Short mmCIF file of C-alpha atoms in Angstrom, two decimals:
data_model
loop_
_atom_site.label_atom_id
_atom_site.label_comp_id
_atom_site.label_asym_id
_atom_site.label_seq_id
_atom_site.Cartn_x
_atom_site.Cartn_y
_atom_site.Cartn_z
CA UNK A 1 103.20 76.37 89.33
CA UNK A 2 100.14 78.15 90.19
CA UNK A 3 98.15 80.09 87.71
CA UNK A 4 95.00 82.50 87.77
CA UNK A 5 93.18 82.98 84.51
CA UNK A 6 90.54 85.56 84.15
CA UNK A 7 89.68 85.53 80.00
CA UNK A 8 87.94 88.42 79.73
CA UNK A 9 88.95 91.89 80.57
CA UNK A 10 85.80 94.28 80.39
CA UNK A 11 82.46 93.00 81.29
CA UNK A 12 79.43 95.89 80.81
CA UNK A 13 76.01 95.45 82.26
CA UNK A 14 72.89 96.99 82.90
CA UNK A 15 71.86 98.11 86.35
CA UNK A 16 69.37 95.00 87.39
CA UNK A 17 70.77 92.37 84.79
CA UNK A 18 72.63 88.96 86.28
CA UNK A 19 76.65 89.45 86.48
CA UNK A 20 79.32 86.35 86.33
CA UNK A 21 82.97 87.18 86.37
CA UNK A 22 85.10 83.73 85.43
CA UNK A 23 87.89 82.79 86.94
CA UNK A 24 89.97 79.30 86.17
CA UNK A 25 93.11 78.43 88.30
CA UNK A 26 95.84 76.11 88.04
CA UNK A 27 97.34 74.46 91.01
CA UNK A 28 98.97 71.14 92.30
CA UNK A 29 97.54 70.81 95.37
CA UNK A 30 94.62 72.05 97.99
CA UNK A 31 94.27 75.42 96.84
CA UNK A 32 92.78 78.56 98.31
CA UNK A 33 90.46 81.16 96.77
CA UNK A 34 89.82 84.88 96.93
CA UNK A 35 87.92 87.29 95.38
CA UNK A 36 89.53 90.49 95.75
CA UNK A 37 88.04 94.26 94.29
CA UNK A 38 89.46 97.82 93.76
CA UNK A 39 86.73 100.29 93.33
CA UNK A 40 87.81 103.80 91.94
CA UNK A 41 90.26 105.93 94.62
CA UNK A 42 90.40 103.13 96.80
CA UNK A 43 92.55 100.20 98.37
CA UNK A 44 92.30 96.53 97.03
CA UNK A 45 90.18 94.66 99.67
CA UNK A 46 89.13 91.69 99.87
CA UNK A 47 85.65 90.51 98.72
CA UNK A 48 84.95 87.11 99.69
CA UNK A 49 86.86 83.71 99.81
CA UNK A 50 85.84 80.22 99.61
CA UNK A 51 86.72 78.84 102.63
CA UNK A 52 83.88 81.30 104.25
CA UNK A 53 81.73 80.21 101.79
CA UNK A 54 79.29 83.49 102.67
CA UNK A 55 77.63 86.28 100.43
CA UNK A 56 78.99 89.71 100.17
CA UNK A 57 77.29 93.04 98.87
CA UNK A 58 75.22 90.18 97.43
CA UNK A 59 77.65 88.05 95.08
CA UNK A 60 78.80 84.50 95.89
CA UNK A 61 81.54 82.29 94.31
CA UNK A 62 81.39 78.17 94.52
CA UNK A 63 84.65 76.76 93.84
CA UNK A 64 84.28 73.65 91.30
CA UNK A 65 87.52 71.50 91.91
CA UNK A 66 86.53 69.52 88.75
CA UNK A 67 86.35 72.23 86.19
CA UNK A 68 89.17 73.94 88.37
CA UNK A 69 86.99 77.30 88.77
CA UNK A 70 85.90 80.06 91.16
CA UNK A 71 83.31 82.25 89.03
CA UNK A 72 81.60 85.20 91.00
CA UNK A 73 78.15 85.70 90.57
CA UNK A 74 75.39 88.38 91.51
CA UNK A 75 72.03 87.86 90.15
CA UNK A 76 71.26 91.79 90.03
CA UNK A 77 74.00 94.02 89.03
CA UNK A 78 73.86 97.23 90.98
CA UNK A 79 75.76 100.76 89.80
CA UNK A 80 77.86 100.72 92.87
CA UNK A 81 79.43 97.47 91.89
CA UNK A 82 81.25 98.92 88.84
CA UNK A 83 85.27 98.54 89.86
CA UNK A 84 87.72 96.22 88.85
CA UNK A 85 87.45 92.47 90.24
CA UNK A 86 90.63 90.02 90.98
CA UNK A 87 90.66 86.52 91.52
CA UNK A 88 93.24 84.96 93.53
CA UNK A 89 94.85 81.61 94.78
CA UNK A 90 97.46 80.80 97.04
CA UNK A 91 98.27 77.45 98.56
CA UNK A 92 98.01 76.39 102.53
CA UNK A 93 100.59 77.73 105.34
CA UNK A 94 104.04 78.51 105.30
CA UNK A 95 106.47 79.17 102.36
CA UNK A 96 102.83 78.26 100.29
CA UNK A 97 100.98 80.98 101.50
CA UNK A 98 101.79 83.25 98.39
CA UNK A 99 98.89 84.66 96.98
CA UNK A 100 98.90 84.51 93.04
CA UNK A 101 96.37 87.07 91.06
CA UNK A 102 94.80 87.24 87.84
CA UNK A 103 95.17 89.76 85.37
CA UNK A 104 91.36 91.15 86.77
CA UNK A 105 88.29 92.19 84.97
CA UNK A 106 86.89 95.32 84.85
CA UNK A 107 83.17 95.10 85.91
CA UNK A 108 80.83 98.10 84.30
CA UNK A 109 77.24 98.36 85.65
CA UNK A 110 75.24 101.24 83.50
CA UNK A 111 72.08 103.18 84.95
CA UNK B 1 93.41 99.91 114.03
CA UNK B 2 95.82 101.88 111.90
CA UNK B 3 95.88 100.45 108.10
CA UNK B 4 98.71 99.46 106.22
CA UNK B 5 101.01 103.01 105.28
CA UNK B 6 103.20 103.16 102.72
CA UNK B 7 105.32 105.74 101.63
CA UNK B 8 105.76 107.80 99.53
CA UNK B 9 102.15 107.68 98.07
CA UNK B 10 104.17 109.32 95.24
CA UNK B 11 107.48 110.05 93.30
CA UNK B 12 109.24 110.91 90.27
CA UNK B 13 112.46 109.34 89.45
CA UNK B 14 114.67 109.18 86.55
CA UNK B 15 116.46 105.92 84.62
CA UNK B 16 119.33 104.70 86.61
CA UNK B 17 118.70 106.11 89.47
CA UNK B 18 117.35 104.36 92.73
CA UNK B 19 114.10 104.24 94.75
CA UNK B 20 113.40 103.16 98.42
CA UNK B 21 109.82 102.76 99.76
CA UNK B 22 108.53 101.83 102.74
CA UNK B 23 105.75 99.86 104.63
CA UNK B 24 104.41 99.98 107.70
CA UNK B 25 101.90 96.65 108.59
CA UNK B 26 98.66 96.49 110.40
CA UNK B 27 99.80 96.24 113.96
CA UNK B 28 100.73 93.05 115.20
CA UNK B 29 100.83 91.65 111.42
CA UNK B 30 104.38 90.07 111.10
CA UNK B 31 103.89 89.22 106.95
CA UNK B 32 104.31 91.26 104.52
CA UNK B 33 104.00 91.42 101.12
CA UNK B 34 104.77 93.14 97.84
CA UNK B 35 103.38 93.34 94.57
CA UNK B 36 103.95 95.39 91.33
CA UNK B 37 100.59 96.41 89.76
CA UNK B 38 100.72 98.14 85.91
CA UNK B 39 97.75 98.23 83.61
CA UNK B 40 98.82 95.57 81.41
CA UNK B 41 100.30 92.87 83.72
CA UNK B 42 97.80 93.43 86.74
CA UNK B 43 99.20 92.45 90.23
CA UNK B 44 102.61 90.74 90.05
CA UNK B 45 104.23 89.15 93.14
CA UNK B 46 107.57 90.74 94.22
CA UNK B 47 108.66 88.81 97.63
CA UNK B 48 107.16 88.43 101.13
CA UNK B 49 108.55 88.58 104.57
CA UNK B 50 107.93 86.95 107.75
CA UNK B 51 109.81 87.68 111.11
CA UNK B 52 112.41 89.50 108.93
CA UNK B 53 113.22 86.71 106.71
CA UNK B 54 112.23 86.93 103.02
CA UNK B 55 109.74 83.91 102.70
CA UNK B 56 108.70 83.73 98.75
CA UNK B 57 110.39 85.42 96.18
CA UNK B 58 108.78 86.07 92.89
CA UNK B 59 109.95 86.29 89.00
CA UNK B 60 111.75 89.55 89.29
CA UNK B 61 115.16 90.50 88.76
CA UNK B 62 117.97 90.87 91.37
CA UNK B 63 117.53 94.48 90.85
CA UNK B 64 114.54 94.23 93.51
CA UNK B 65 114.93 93.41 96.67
CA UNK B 66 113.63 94.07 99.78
CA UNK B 67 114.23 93.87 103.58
CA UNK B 68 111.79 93.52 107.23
CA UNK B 69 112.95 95.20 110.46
CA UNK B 70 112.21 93.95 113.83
CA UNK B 71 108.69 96.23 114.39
CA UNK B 72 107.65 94.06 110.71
CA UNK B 73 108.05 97.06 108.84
CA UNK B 74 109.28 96.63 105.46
CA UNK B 75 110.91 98.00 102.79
CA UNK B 76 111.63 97.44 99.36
CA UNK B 77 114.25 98.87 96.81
CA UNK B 78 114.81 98.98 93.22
CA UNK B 79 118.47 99.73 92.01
CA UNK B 80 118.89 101.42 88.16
CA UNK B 81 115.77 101.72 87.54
CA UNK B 82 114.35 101.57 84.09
CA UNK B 83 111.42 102.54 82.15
CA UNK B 84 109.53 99.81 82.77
CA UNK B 85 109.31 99.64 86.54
CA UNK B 86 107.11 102.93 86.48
CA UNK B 87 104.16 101.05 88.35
CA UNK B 88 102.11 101.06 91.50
CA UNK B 89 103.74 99.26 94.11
CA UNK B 90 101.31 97.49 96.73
CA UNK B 91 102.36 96.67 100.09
CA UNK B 92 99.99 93.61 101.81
CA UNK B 93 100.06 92.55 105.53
CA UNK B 94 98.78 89.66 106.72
CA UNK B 95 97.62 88.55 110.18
CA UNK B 96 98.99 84.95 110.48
CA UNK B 97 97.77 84.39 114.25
CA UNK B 98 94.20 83.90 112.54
CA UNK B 99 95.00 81.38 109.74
CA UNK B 100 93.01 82.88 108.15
CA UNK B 101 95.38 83.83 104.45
CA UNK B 102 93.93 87.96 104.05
CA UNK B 103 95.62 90.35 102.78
CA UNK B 104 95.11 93.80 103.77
CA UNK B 105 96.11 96.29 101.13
CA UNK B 106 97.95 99.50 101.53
CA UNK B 107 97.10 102.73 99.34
CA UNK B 108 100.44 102.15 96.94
CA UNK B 109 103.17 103.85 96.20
CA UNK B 110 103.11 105.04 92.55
CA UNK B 111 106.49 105.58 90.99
CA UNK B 112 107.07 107.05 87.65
CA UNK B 113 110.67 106.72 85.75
CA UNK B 114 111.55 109.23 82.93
#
């Protein structure tokens, strides 16, 4: 079975301070992961994924196989980056491709 | 590019009765997917299609189900409904000439049951 955990659900900030959203998977196999975000009024998009292993809007994510993790990481929080953050895994091709999401984290960046 | 469309963005129904919505995918997507999202359980998976056959399937009961025409537009239905499946329901297409496993999101359909 594949699992996403995200343990916390409300991280708060300050504007300028270091953000790291944790996410820990479970999966039997090859896996792949995705950072996805909602921010307020609009669609759930896609962030950034491992495989690209590239920086968005300034965050990046390093998957660790051994500690089975995907954490996202900016190293200055900015207001605009308050919204709600998923993490998500789905397997390789085919009948595996179904992605699987955590419960999210709501990310809080104050002036 | 158009986005992904669903409708109704909206509706109201009561318990028992039933609900239709619809999807239309990115064009030239041929996957589709759809997931329930509520506060408290975040995104869960309902079943994808591909090519008009359902593909995956997830833990919900046989009172969801869903179908793909032949221009990959979708639909999904919920019979009796009950309290509990007032939600946002979040249609996903995916372009699987890339290989590359995105999801593009459409705006939702939320439903509310009374």
């Amino acid at each position: 079975a594949q699992r996403v955990t995200q343990p916390e659900k409300l991280l708060s900030v300050f504007k300028g301070a270091p953000v790291e959203l944790k996410c820990n998977y479970s999966y039997s196999g090859s896996p792949e992961l995705f950072w996805y975000v909602q921010y307020s009024r609009q669609r759930l998009q896609l962030l950034l994924r491992h495989i690209s292993r590239e920086s968005i809007k300034g965050f990046t994510a390093d998957l660790n196989k051994g500690e089975t993790s995907f954490h996202l990481k900016k190293p200055f929080a900015q207001e605009e980056d308050s919204a709600m953050y998923y993490c998500a895994l789905s397997g390789r091709g085919g009948a595996n491709s179904k992605l699987t999401f955590g419960k999210g984290i709501t990310l809080s960046v104050r002036p | 590019k158009a986005g992904v469309t669903q409708t109704p963005r909206y509706l109201i129904k009561t318990r028992g009765q039933q609900v239709t919505l619809s999807c239309s995918p990115i064009s030239g997507h041929r996957s589709v997917s759809w997931y329930q999202q509520t506060p408290g359980q975040g995104l869960q998976f309902l079943f994808e299609y591909f090519s008009e056959t359902q593909r995956n399937k997830g833990n919900f009961p046989g009172r969801f189900s869903g179908r793909q025409f032949s221009n990959s537009r979708s639909e999904m239905n919920v019979s009796t409904l009950e309290l509990g499946d007032s939600a946002l329901y979040l249609c996903a297409s995916r372009d699987n000439l890339s290989g590359a496993n995105v999801l593009t999101f459409g705006a939702g359909s939320r439903l509310t049951v009374l």
